[in-house]
């Protein structure tokens, strides 16, 4: 889980802090660095536990999204909607399950979109006894994202989605239910 935090994200965050420093924006650099440190601490703390509260997962996720939005000059807005009947501090989930899907939506959908009208929405609700997390964006779509990916000269391979899929399979076996 500790390795799941995308090294490119860490590298890019540090470059963002450097950019704020070079642009002589010490307050922005300090605020960004403070958020980055808090996010890293949360990820490390959460990765030590098999389960964490949904509240803690959403706090970590919100901080991650906020940093990506700042880093990309507010090219997208976002909202995390929690079903009002839920008590997020009383629901436990495995850590870092939602983040790879959100990262995928940002990097492969929203960042290829022109302009600053990108939108990311995360809805968390209970359906009976099941927790449902729905991630939607108004990005370029999977077809265009795949075309752009195939044209890219980058050798970068993302492991977040495959690691998460493996985790879900293991959790399904462990708890003997479809996760």
Short mmCIF file of C-alpha atoms in Angstrom, two decimals, residues 11-36 66-74:
data_model
loop_
_atom_site.label_atom_id
_atom_site.label_comp_id
_atom_site.label_asym_id
_atom_site.label_seq_id
_atom_site.Cartn_x
_atom_site.Cartn_y
_atom_site.Cartn_z
CA UNK A 11 7.72 13.94 -7.78
CA UNK A 12 5.18 16.29 -9.37
CA UNK A 13 4.12 17.69 -5.99
CA UNK A 14 7.70 18.52 -5.13
CA UNK A 15 8.12 20.17 -8.53
CA UNK A 16 5.00 22.23 -7.83
CA UNK A 17 6.49 23.46 -4.57
CA UNK A 18 9.68 24.31 -6.45
CA UNK A 19 7.66 26.24 -9.06
CA UNK A 20 5.96 28.31 -6.33
CA UNK A 21 9.38 29.09 -4.86
CA UNK A 22 10.83 30.10 -8.24
CA UNK A 23 7.80 32.32 -8.90
CA UNK A 24 8.46 33.97 -5.53
CA UNK A 25 5.17 32.74 -4.07
CA UNK A 26 6.36 31.59 -0.64
CA UNK A 27 2.87 31.50 0.89
CA UNK A 28 1.55 29.26 -1.90
CA UNK A 29 4.66 27.05 -1.60
CA UNK A 30 4.20 26.77 2.15
CA UNK A 31 0.49 25.95 1.92
CA UNK A 32 1.07 23.36 -0.78
CA UNK A 33 3.97 21.77 1.11
CA UNK A 34 1.89 21.63 4.32
CA UNK A 35 -0.93 19.84 2.49
CA UNK A 36 1.53 17.48 0.83
CA UNK A 66 -7.34 19.30 -3.67
CA UNK A 67 -3.62 19.01 -4.35
CA UNK A 68 -4.17 17.77 -7.90
CA UNK A 69 -6.62 20.63 -8.55
CA UNK A 70 -4.09 23.18 -7.27
CA UNK A 71 -1.25 21.60 -9.20
CA UNK A 72 -3.23 21.79 -12.42
CA UNK A 73 -4.21 25.43 -11.91
CA UNK A 74 -7.83 24.66 -11.03
#
